[in-house]
Amino acid sequence: MAVALRYGRKVWHRRERGAQFAIWLAWLAAAAIFIYCWQLISDKTIWAFVTDAPTQAADLAVRMIPPDWGFIAKLGRPLWDTINIATLGTAIGIAVAVPVAYCAARNTTPSVALVRPVALFIIVSSRSINSLIWALMLVTILGPGVFAGILAIGLRSIGFCAKLLYEAIEEIDESQVEAVRATGASGAQVAAYGIVPQVLPAFAGISVFRWDINIRESTVLGLVGAGGIGLPLNSAITTLAWTKVSLILLIIIATVVVSEWVSAKVRHTII
Amino acid sequence: MSTVSIVPRLWEKPPLIKPAWVRWALGIGAVVYLALALGTTDVNWPRVWEGLPRGARFFAAFFPPDFTGHRDDIVNGILESLWMTVVSTVIGIAISIPVGIGAAKNTAPRPVYYFCRGILAVSRSFQEIILAIFFVKLFGFGPFAGVVTLSFATIGFYGKLLAEDIEDMDFSQAEAVRSTGAGWLQWINYGIQPQVMPRMIGLGLYRFDINFRESAVIGIVGAGGIGATLDTAFARYEFPSAAAILLVIVGIVMALEYSSGYIRRWVQ
């Protein structure tokens, strides 16, 4: 407890003077970095275009309202494709992520020196390349279509799922594993009865969470030709059909809200 | 004399889902969905087959990565991405704090709660690319549109997690602070902020990492950063340069991950 004497009275402070000063310095440094970066961004900006933005926004709003409701009949199939891309992609991602996570967790990996770094590299490279870039490359290789989208989502999901899963495996209670091993269980039995029941809730939560994210990600894959609702969105934007664009955006919001609700419900039931 | 018969018993693992009909319904539902989904996904196998050697050539073209040919462009692009990341993370978090407090059930009155939840839902619904397309139209090409995009996306992510954290906290501490006669700001600052701060710093670092990765793609639609350089490299078929850019991104993300673990331990 830090108490300072001021005018003969004791005044309570949250921190000691030194700690308070260190925190103040950290804030000062952060503010200086922020202002420096802002200055550099500002130099590269044409401010005339920025001040013009309200006019542009009003113009765009006039062109987008009302949404072209008649177009909705043609959006059923792309929406179905989008949901399939997200679901099948998540399934592929999880199927690959489980062994990778098993190899990456410190307490289950076959070799800390050899296997673990490889697994960590797989996780980091899958995570740091956006699904849109994966899709961009896969469309060149596999041709445009839903299949490239599914693989792109799958490749991107591996890192995310494996990272969260291996952290969950590292946090398990070792004494349970030991108890199962003490009964004379084999390696596979130890994994099935000692480790799996402990990480199963986390595993289910991670899968549903990633599925929810993937729904959102798969709405844009069409921009590079990988199927889903992004295809009509892209063609509507390039042909300046703004009433169609607003309809598609409304449908995307509705889908995302529903998927978020489903994922919250499922996670609530499991955990 | 009586004999005790010992019947050998086998232990069986209890099923994960108790009611049998739910188990069956889930299983059959999954199979039906998979059949429908796979049935409507038309994969052009000849095209895939034909693409595989092309894919091999494509990846072969990435090697060796060419770091020196467009060194200045790569350095400028990466620096611009980093500036955008710093500015947008700070602005996004600054705005998401009031929104997050407003979106927590135990700190905000009902109308404010619904309004703030609405902001979060809209911000979270759209992928960064879609937002970037619109902000580029509104603010013109360049990093400013990117900063607005990333800040807006940060609000949805950070505000939602902050609101959930406030809802999960131990409310008796906040009540104790209030019972001393603290004003609203003092209540937030001494009753709530210390409880959510450690997790929020970790999430802020994580969002910094996400914003950097996203800044690599929003450049494709003209919102500045390394994405523009990457897109140009792909468009000009300069795959060695593209490989160099991707490797630099992976390297920076790895560095961010290690330093974030370090900072998190230092804060706690």
Coordinates of C-alpha atoms in Angstrom, one line a residue:
Chain A
M1 CA 0.0 0.0 0.0
A2 CA 1.4 3.3 -1.0
V3 CA 0.7 6.2 1.3
A4 CA 2.1 9.7 0.7
L5 CA 2.3 12.5 3.2
R6 CA 0.9 15.7 1.9
Y7 CA 0.4 18.9 4.0
G8 CA 0.7 16.7 7.1
R9 CA -2.1 14.4 6.0
K10 CA -1.8 10.8 4.8
V11 CA -3.1 10.3 1.3
W12 CA -3.7 6.9 -0.2
H13 CA -2.2 6.1 -3.7
R14 CA -2.7 3.1 -5.7
R15 CA 1.0 2.6 -6.5
E16 CA 4.5 3.5 -5.2
R17 CA 6.0 6.6 -6.7
G18 CA 8.6 4.7 -8.8
A19 CA 6.0 2.3 -10.2
Q20 CA 3.7 5.2 -11.1
F21 CA 6.6 7.0 -12.8
A22 CA 7.5 3.9 -14.9
I23 CA 3.9 3.5 -16.0
W24 CA 3.8 7.2 -16.9
L25 CA 7.0 6.8 -19.0
A26 CA 5.5 3.8 -20.8
W27 CA 2.4 5.8 -21.7
L28 CA 4.5 8.7 -22.9
A29 CA 6.6 6.3 -25.2
A30 CA 3.4 4.7 -26.6
A31 CA 1.9 8.1 -27.3
A32 CA 5.1 9.3 -29.1
I33 CA 5.1 6.1 -31.2
F34 CA 1.5 6.5 -32.1
I35 CA 1.9 10.2 -33.1
Y36 CA 5.0 9.4 -35.2
C37 CA 3.1 6.6 -37.1
W38 CA 0.1 8.8 -37.6
Q39 CA 2.3 11.5 -39.0
L40 CA 3.7 9.0 -41.6
I41 CA 0.3 7.8 -42.6
S42 CA -1.0 11.4 -42.8
D43 CA 1.8 12.3 -45.2
K44 CA 0.7 9.5 -47.6
T45 CA -2.9 10.5 -47.5
I46 CA -4.6 12.8 -50.0
W47 CA -6.8 14.7 -47.6
A48 CA -9.1 16.2 -50.3
F49 CA -10.5 12.7 -50.9
V50 CA -11.0 12.2 -47.1
T51 CA -12.9 15.4 -46.5
D52 CA -15.0 14.5 -49.5
A53 CA -16.1 11.3 -47.9
P54 CA -19.5 12.4 -46.4
T55 CA -20.7 13.4 -49.9
Q56 CA -19.5 10.1 -51.3
A57 CA -21.2 8.2 -48.5
A58 CA -24.5 10.0 -49.1
D59 CA -24.2 9.3 -52.8
L60 CA -23.5 5.6 -52.2
A61 CA -26.4 5.3 -49.7
V62 CA -28.9 6.8 -52.3
R63 CA -27.7 4.3 -54.9
M64 CA -28.0 1.3 -52.5
I65 CA -31.5 1.9 -51.2
P66 CA -33.8 0.1 -51.6
P67 CA -32.2 -3.3 -51.9
D68 CA -33.1 -5.3 -55.1
W69 CA -35.3 -7.9 -53.4
G70 CA -36.0 -9.7 -56.7
F71 CA -32.4 -10.8 -56.8
I72 CA -32.8 -13.0 -53.7
A73 CA -33.9 -16.0 -55.7
K74 CA -30.5 -16.3 -57.4
L75 CA -28.6 -16.2 -54.1
G76 CA -29.7 -19.5 -52.6
R77 CA -27.1 -21.6 -54.3
P78 CA -24.1 -19.3 -53.6
L79 CA -25.2 -19.1 -49.9
W80 CA -25.4 -22.9 -49.7
D81 CA -21.9 -23.0 -51.3
T82 CA -20.6 -20.6 -48.8
I83 CA -21.9 -22.7 -45.9
N84 CA -20.4 -25.8 -47.4
I85 CA -17.0 -24.1 -47.9
A86 CA -17.0 -23.2 -44.2
T87 CA -18.2 -26.5 -42.9
L88 CA -16.1 -28.9 -45.1
G89 CA -13.1 -26.6 -44.8
T90 CA -13.4 -26.7 -41.0
A91 CA -13.7 -30.5 -41.1
I92 CA -10.5 -30.8 -43.1
G93 CA -8.7 -28.3 -41.0
I94 CA -9.6 -30.1 -37.7
A95 CA -8.7 -33.5 -39.2
V96 CA -5.2 -32.3 -39.9
A97 CA -4.9 -30.1 -36.8
V98 CA -5.3 -33.0 -34.3
P99 CA -2.1 -34.9 -35.2
V100 CA -0.2 -31.6 -35.6
A101 CA -1.4 -30.4 -32.1
Y102 CA -0.4 -33.8 -30.7
C103 CA 3.1 -33.4 -32.1
A104 CA 3.3 -29.8 -30.9
A105 CA 2.3 -30.2 -27.3
R106 CA 5.3 -30.4 -25.0
N107 CA 3.9 -33.3 -23.0
T108 CA 2.8 -35.6 -25.9
T109 CA 5.2 -34.9 -28.7
P110 CA 7.3 -37.8 -29.8
S111 CA 10.5 -35.6 -29.8
V112 CA 10.9 -32.1 -28.5
A113 CA 14.0 -31.5 -30.5
L114 CA 12.9 -32.8 -33.9
V115 CA 9.1 -33.1 -34.3
R116 CA 8.0 -30.1 -32.2
P117 CA 9.7 -27.4 -34.3
V118 CA 8.3 -28.9 -37.5
A119 CA 4.8 -28.9 -36.0
L120 CA 5.2 -25.3 -34.7
F121 CA 6.4 -24.2 -38.2
I122 CA 3.3 -25.7 -39.8
I123 CA 1.1 -23.9 -37.3
V124 CA 2.8 -20.5 -37.8
S125 CA 2.9 -20.6 -41.6
S126 CA -0.7 -21.7 -41.8
R127 CA -1.8 -18.9 -39.5
S128 CA 0.2 -16.1 -41.0
I129 CA -1.0 -16.6 -44.5
N130 CA -4.6 -15.3 -44.9
S131 CA -7.2 -17.6 -46.4
L132 CA -7.6 -15.1 -49.3
I133 CA -4.0 -15.5 -50.2
W134 CA -4.3 -19.3 -49.9
A135 CA -7.4 -19.1 -52.2
L136 CA -5.5 -16.9 -54.7
M137 CA -2.8 -19.5 -55.0
L138 CA -5.2 -22.5 -55.1
V139 CA -7.4 -21.0 -57.8
T140 CA -4.3 -20.8 -60.0
I141 CA -3.5 -24.4 -59.3
L142 CA -6.9 -26.1 -59.1
G143 CA -9.0 -23.8 -61.2
P144 CA -11.8 -21.5 -59.9
G145 CA -14.6 -23.1 -57.9
V146 CA -15.8 -24.3 -54.5
F147 CA -13.1 -26.9 -54.2
A148 CA -10.3 -24.3 -54.1
G149 CA -12.3 -22.4 -51.4
I150 CA -12.7 -25.5 -49.2
L151 CA -9.0 -26.2 -49.4
A152 CA -8.1 -22.6 -48.7
I153 CA -10.3 -22.5 -45.6
G154 CA -9.0 -25.9 -44.5
L155 CA -5.3 -24.8 -44.8
R156 CA -5.9 -21.6 -42.9
S157 CA -7.9 -23.4 -40.1
I158 CA -5.1 -25.9 -39.4
G159 CA -2.9 -23.4 -37.6
F160 CA -5.7 -21.8 -35.6
C161 CA -7.2 -25.1 -34.4
A162 CA -3.8 -26.8 -33.8
K163 CA -2.5 -23.8 -31.7
L164 CA -5.5 -23.7 -29.4
L165 CA -5.6 -27.5 -29.2
Y166 CA -2.0 -27.9 -28.2
E167 CA -2.3 -25.2 -25.6
A168 CA -5.2 -27.2 -24.2
I169 CA -3.2 -30.4 -24.2
E170 CA -0.3 -28.7 -22.4
E171 CA -2.7 -27.6 -19.7
I172 CA -4.2 -31.0 -18.8
D173 CA -4.0 -32.6 -15.4
E174 CA -1.0 -35.0 -15.5
S175 CA -2.1 -37.0 -12.5
Q176 CA -5.1 -38.4 -14.4
V177 CA -2.8 -39.5 -17.2
E178 CA -0.5 -41.1 -14.7
A179 CA -3.4 -43.0 -13.1
V180 CA -4.4 -44.5 -16.4
R181 CA -0.8 -45.4 -17.1
A182 CA -0.6 -47.1 -13.7
T183 CA -3.3 -49.6 -14.7
G184 CA -1.0 -50.9 -17.4
A185 CA -2.6 -49.1 -20.3
S186 CA -0.8 -49.0 -23.7
G187 CA 0.2 -45.7 -25.3
A188 CA -3.0 -45.5 -27.4
Q189 CA -5.1 -46.4 -24.3
V190 CA -3.5 -43.6 -22.3
A191 CA -4.3 -41.1 -25.1
A192 CA -7.9 -42.3 -25.4
Y193 CA -8.7 -42.5 -21.6
G194 CA -6.3 -40.1 -20.0
I195 CA -5.9 -37.2 -22.5
V196 CA -8.9 -37.2 -24.8
P197 CA -11.6 -36.8 -22.1
Q198 CA -9.7 -33.8 -20.7
V199 CA -9.4 -31.9 -23.9
L200 CA -12.7 -32.9 -25.5
P201 CA -14.7 -29.9 -24.3
A202 CA -11.9 -27.5 -25.5
F203 CA -11.8 -29.4 -28.8
A204 CA -15.5 -29.0 -29.4
G205 CA -15.4 -25.4 -28.4
I206 CA -12.5 -24.6 -30.8
S207 CA -14.1 -26.4 -33.7
V208 CA -17.4 -24.6 -33.4
F209 CA -15.6 -21.2 -32.9
R210 CA -13.5 -21.8 -36.0
W211 CA -16.6 -22.8 -38.0
D212 CA -18.2 -19.5 -37.0
I213 CA -15.0 -17.5 -38.1
N214 CA -14.9 -19.6 -41.4
I215 CA -18.5 -18.6 -42.3
R216 CA -17.3 -15.0 -42.3
E217 CA -14.1 -15.7 -44.1
S218 CA -15.8 -17.8 -46.9
T219 CA -18.0 -14.8 -47.8
V220 CA -15.0 -13.1 -49.5
L221 CA -13.3 -16.0 -51.1
G222 CA -15.5 -15.4 -54.2
L223 CA -13.6 -12.2 -54.8
V224 CA -10.7 -14.2 -56.1
G225 CA -12.9 -16.9 -57.8
A226 CA -13.1 -19.5 -55.1
G227 CA -16.9 -19.8 -55.0
G228 CA -19.6 -18.8 -52.6
I229 CA -21.5 -15.6 -52.1
G230 CA -18.4 -13.5 -52.9
L231 CA -18.9 -14.3 -56.6
P232 CA -22.2 -12.4 -57.0
L233 CA -20.9 -9.7 -54.6
N234 CA -17.8 -9.2 -56.8
S235 CA -19.8 -9.1 -60.0
A236 CA -22.4 -6.7 -58.5
I237 CA -19.6 -4.4 -57.3
T238 CA -17.8 -4.4 -60.6
T239 CA -21.0 -3.7 -62.6
L240 CA -21.9 -1.0 -60.1
A241 CA -25.2 -2.7 -59.3
W242 CA -25.4 -1.1 -55.8
T243 CA -29.0 -2.3 -55.0
K244 CA -27.8 -5.9 -55.4
V245 CA -24.7 -5.2 -53.3
S246 CA -26.8 -3.9 -50.4
L247 CA -29.0 -7.1 -50.6
I248 CA -26.0 -9.4 -50.5
L249 CA -24.5 -7.4 -47.6
L250 CA -27.8 -7.8 -45.7
I251 CA -27.8 -11.6 -46.4
I252 CA -24.2 -11.8 -45.2
I253 CA -25.1 -10.0 -41.9
A254 CA -28.1 -12.4 -41.4
T255 CA -26.0 -15.5 -42.0
V256 CA -23.2 -14.4 -39.7
V257 CA -25.6 -13.5 -36.9
V258 CA -27.3 -16.9 -37.2
S259 CA -24.0 -18.8 -37.3
E260 CA -22.8 -16.8 -34.3
W261 CA -26.0 -17.7 -32.4
V262 CA -25.6 -21.4 -33.3
S263 CA -22.0 -21.5 -32.2
A264 CA -22.7 -19.7 -28.9
K265 CA -25.6 -22.2 -28.3
V266 CA -23.5 -25.3 -29.0
R267 CA -20.5 -24.0 -26.9
H268 CA -22.9 -23.2 -24.0
T269 CA -24.3 -26.8 -24.1
I270 CA -20.9 -28.5 -24.2
I271 CA -19.0 -26.5 -21.7
Chain B
M1 CA -21.4 -75.0 1.6
S2 CA -22.3 -72.4 -0.9
T3 CA -20.4 -71.4 -4.0
V4 CA -19.9 -67.8 -5.0
S5 CA -20.0 -67.5 -8.7
I6 CA -17.8 -64.7 -10.0
V7 CA -19.2 -63.4 -13.3
P8 CA -16.5 -61.5 -15.2
R9 CA -17.7 -58.0 -15.9
L10 CA -16.5 -55.7 -18.5
W11 CA -16.3 -51.9 -18.1
E12 CA -17.7 -49.9 -20.9
K13 CA -16.9 -46.3 -21.6
P14 CA -20.0 -44.2 -21.0
P15 CA -21.3 -42.5 -24.2
L16 CA -20.5 -38.9 -24.7
I17 CA -24.1 -37.9 -25.4
K18 CA -26.5 -39.6 -23.0
P19 CA -29.9 -39.9 -24.8
A20 CA -29.6 -42.5 -27.6
W21 CA -32.0 -40.8 -29.9
V22 CA -30.0 -37.5 -29.9
R23 CA -26.8 -39.5 -30.7
W24 CA -28.5 -41.2 -33.6
A25 CA -30.2 -38.0 -34.9
L26 CA -26.9 -36.2 -34.8
G27 CA -25.1 -39.0 -36.6
I28 CA -27.7 -39.4 -39.3
G29 CA -28.0 -35.6 -39.7
A30 CA -24.2 -35.4 -40.2
V31 CA -24.2 -38.2 -42.8
V32 CA -27.2 -36.6 -44.7
Y33 CA -25.6 -33.2 -44.7
L34 CA -22.2 -34.6 -45.9
A35 CA -24.0 -36.4 -48.7
L36 CA -25.9 -33.3 -49.8
A37 CA -22.8 -31.0 -49.5
L38 CA -20.5 -33.3 -51.3
G39 CA -23.2 -34.1 -53.9
T40 CA -23.6 -30.4 -54.8
T41 CA -19.9 -29.6 -54.7
D42 CA -18.9 -30.2 -58.3
V43 CA -15.2 -30.8 -58.4
N44 CA -13.8 -30.7 -61.9
W45 CA -11.4 -33.6 -61.3
P46 CA -9.7 -33.5 -64.8
R47 CA -9.0 -29.8 -64.2
V48 CA -7.6 -30.6 -60.7
W49 CA -5.5 -33.4 -62.2
E50 CA -4.2 -31.1 -64.9
G51 CA -3.5 -28.5 -62.3
L52 CA -1.2 -30.6 -60.1
P53 CA 1.9 -30.4 -62.3
R54 CA 1.1 -26.8 -62.8
G55 CA 1.0 -26.4 -59.0
A56 CA 4.3 -28.0 -58.7
R57 CA 5.8 -25.6 -61.3
F58 CA 4.1 -22.8 -59.5
F59 CA 5.7 -23.6 -56.2
A60 CA 9.0 -24.3 -57.9
A61 CA 8.9 -20.8 -59.3
F62 CA 8.9 -19.5 -55.7
F63 CA 12.4 -20.7 -55.2
P64 CA 14.8 -19.2 -54.5
P65 CA 13.0 -16.3 -52.9
D66 CA 14.3 -13.0 -54.2
F67 CA 14.8 -10.6 -51.3
T68 CA 17.1 -8.1 -53.1
G69 CA 15.4 -7.4 -56.5
H70 CA 12.7 -5.1 -55.1
R71 CA 14.2 -4.5 -51.7
D72 CA 13.1 -0.9 -51.4
D73 CA 9.5 -1.7 -52.3
I74 CA 9.4 -4.6 -49.8
V75 CA 10.9 -2.5 -47.0
N76 CA 8.5 0.4 -47.7
G77 CA 5.5 -1.9 -47.9
I78 CA 6.4 -3.7 -44.6
L79 CA 7.0 -0.4 -42.8
E80 CA 3.7 1.0 -44.1
S81 CA 1.9 -2.1 -42.9
L82 CA 3.5 -1.7 -39.4
W83 CA 2.5 2.0 -39.2
M84 CA -1.0 1.1 -40.2
T85 CA -1.1 -1.7 -37.6
V86 CA 0.1 0.6 -34.8
V87 CA -2.3 3.4 -35.6
S88 CA -5.3 1.2 -36.2
T89 CA -4.8 -1.0 -33.1
V90 CA -4.6 2.1 -30.9
I91 CA -7.6 3.9 -32.4
G92 CA -9.6 0.7 -32.5
I93 CA -9.0 -0.2 -28.9
A94 CA -9.6 3.4 -27.8
I95 CA -13.0 3.4 -29.4
S96 CA -13.9 -0.2 -28.3
I97 CA -13.4 0.6 -24.6
P98 CA -16.6 2.8 -24.3
V99 CA -18.5 0.5 -26.7
G100 CA -17.4 -2.6 -24.8
I101 CA -18.5 -1.0 -21.4
G102 CA -21.8 -0.1 -23.1
A103 CA -22.3 -3.7 -24.4
A104 CA -21.9 -5.4 -21.0
K105 CA -25.1 -6.2 -19.3
N106 CA -24.0 -5.3 -15.8
T107 CA -22.6 -1.9 -16.6
A108 CA -25.1 -0.4 -19.1
P109 CA -28.8 0.3 -19.1
R110 CA -30.9 -1.7 -21.6
P111 CA -31.2 0.8 -24.6
V112 CA -27.4 1.5 -24.5
Y113 CA -26.7 -2.2 -24.3
Y114 CA -28.7 -3.0 -27.4
F115 CA -27.2 0.0 -29.3
C116 CA -23.6 -1.1 -28.5
R117 CA -24.4 -4.8 -29.3
G118 CA -25.7 -3.6 -32.7
I119 CA -22.4 -1.7 -33.4
L120 CA -20.4 -4.9 -32.5
A121 CA -22.6 -7.2 -34.6
V122 CA -22.3 -4.9 -37.7
S123 CA -18.5 -4.6 -37.2
R124 CA -18.0 -8.3 -36.8
S125 CA -20.2 -9.4 -39.7
F126 CA -18.1 -8.1 -42.5
Q127 CA -14.7 -9.5 -43.4
E128 CA -11.9 -6.9 -43.6
I129 CA -11.8 -7.1 -47.4
I130 CA -15.5 -6.1 -47.8
L131 CA -15.0 -3.2 -45.4
A132 CA -11.8 -2.2 -47.2
I133 CA -13.6 -2.1 -50.6
F134 CA -16.1 0.4 -49.2
F135 CA -13.6 2.5 -47.3
V136 CA -11.3 2.8 -50.3
K137 CA -14.3 4.1 -52.2
L138 CA -15.0 6.7 -49.5
F139 CA -11.5 7.8 -48.6
G140 CA -9.5 7.1 -51.7
F141 CA -6.6 4.8 -52.2
G142 CA -3.8 4.6 -49.6
P143 CA -3.1 3.7 -46.1
F144 CA -5.8 6.0 -44.6
A145 CA -8.5 3.7 -45.9
G146 CA -6.6 0.7 -44.5
V147 CA -6.3 2.4 -41.0
V148 CA -10.1 3.0 -41.0
T149 CA -10.8 -0.6 -42.0
L150 CA -8.6 -2.2 -39.4
S151 CA -9.8 0.2 -36.7
F152 CA -13.4 -0.6 -37.5
A153 CA -12.7 -4.4 -37.5
T154 CA -10.8 -4.0 -34.2
I155 CA -13.9 -2.5 -32.5
G156 CA -16.0 -5.6 -33.1
F157 CA -13.3 -8.0 -31.9
Y158 CA -12.0 -6.2 -28.9
G159 CA -15.4 -4.6 -27.9
K160 CA -17.1 -8.0 -27.8
L161 CA -14.4 -9.7 -25.8
L162 CA -14.2 -6.8 -23.4
A163 CA -17.9 -6.9 -22.9
E164 CA -17.9 -10.6 -22.2
D165 CA -15.0 -10.2 -19.8
I166 CA -16.8 -7.5 -17.8
E167 CA -19.9 -9.7 -17.7
D168 CA -17.8 -12.6 -16.3
M169 CA -16.0 -10.6 -13.6
D170 CA -16.5 -10.9 -9.9
F171 CA -19.1 -8.3 -9.3
S172 CA -18.7 -8.1 -5.5
Q173 CA -15.4 -6.2 -5.9
A174 CA -17.1 -3.6 -8.1
E175 CA -19.9 -3.4 -5.5
A176 CA -17.4 -2.9 -2.7
V177 CA -15.9 0.1 -4.6
R178 CA -19.3 1.5 -5.2
S179 CA -20.3 1.2 -1.5
T180 CA -17.4 3.6 -0.6
G181 CA -19.3 6.3 -2.4
A182 CA -17.2 6.3 -5.6
G183 CA -18.5 8.1 -8.7
W184 CA -19.2 6.3 -12.0
L185 CA -15.7 6.9 -13.4
Q186 CA -14.0 5.9 -10.2
W187 CA -16.1 2.8 -10.1
I188 CA -15.0 1.8 -13.6
N189 CA -11.4 2.7 -12.9
Y190 CA -11.0 1.0 -9.5
G191 CA -13.7 -1.7 -9.5
I192 CA -13.7 -3.0 -13.0
Q193 CA -10.5 -2.0 -14.8
P194 CA -8.1 -3.9 -12.5
Q195 CA -10.1 -7.1 -13.0
V196 CA -10.2 -7.1 -16.8
M197 CA -6.8 -5.5 -17.5
P198 CA -4.4 -8.5 -17.6
R199 CA -6.5 -10.4 -20.1
M200 CA -7.2 -7.3 -22.2
I201 CA -3.5 -6.5 -22.6
G202 CA -3.0 -10.0 -23.9
L203 CA -5.9 -9.6 -26.3
G204 CA -4.6 -6.2 -27.4
L205 CA -1.3 -7.8 -28.4
Y206 CA -3.2 -10.6 -30.2
R207 CA -5.3 -8.0 -32.1
F208 CA -2.0 -6.2 -33.1
D209 CA -0.9 -9.5 -34.6
I210 CA -4.2 -10.0 -36.5
N211 CA -4.1 -6.4 -37.8
F212 CA -0.6 -6.9 -39.2
R213 CA -1.7 -10.1 -41.0
E214 CA -4.9 -8.5 -42.3
S215 CA -2.9 -5.4 -43.5
A216 CA -1.1 -7.9 -45.8
V217 CA -4.4 -8.6 -47.7
I218 CA -6.4 -5.3 -47.7
G219 CA -3.7 -3.9 -49.9
I220 CA -5.1 -6.1 -52.7
V221 CA -8.1 -3.8 -52.9
G222 CA -6.1 -0.7 -52.7
A223 CA -5.9 0.1 -48.9
G224 CA -2.1 0.4 -48.7
G225 CA 0.5 -1.7 -46.9
I226 CA 2.5 -4.7 -48.0
G227 CA -0.6 -6.2 -49.7
A228 CA -0.3 -3.8 -52.6
T229 CA 3.3 -4.9 -53.1
L230 CA 2.3 -8.6 -52.8
D231 CA -0.5 -8.2 -55.3
T232 CA 1.8 -6.4 -57.8
A233 CA 4.3 -9.2 -57.4
F234 CA 1.6 -11.8 -58.2
A235 CA 0.2 -9.8 -61.1
R236 CA 3.7 -9.4 -62.7
Y237 CA 4.4 -13.2 -62.2
E238 CA 7.4 -12.2 -60.1
F239 CA 7.0 -15.3 -57.9
P240 CA 10.5 -15.1 -56.2
S241 CA 9.6 -11.6 -54.9
A242 CA 6.2 -12.8 -53.8
A243 CA 7.8 -15.7 -51.9
A244 CA 10.2 -13.2 -50.3
I245 CA 7.3 -11.1 -49.1
L246 CA 5.4 -14.1 -47.7
L247 CA 8.5 -15.2 -45.9
V248 CA 9.0 -11.8 -44.4
I249 CA 5.3 -11.8 -43.2
V250 CA 5.7 -15.2 -41.6
G251 CA 8.9 -14.0 -39.9
I252 CA 7.3 -10.9 -38.5
V253 CA 4.3 -12.8 -37.3
M254 CA 6.6 -15.3 -35.5
A255 CA 8.6 -12.4 -33.9
L256 CA 5.3 -10.8 -32.8
E257 CA 4.2 -14.1 -31.3
Y258 CA 7.4 -14.6 -29.3
S259 CA 7.5 -11.0 -28.0
S260 CA 3.8 -11.1 -27.1
G261 CA 4.4 -14.1 -24.8
Y262 CA 7.3 -12.2 -23.3
I263 CA 5.3 -9.0 -22.8
R264 CA 2.4 -10.9 -21.3
R265 CA 4.6 -12.6 -18.7
W266 CA 6.2 -9.2 -17.9
V267 CA 2.7 -7.5 -17.3
Q268 CA 1.5 -10.3 -15.1

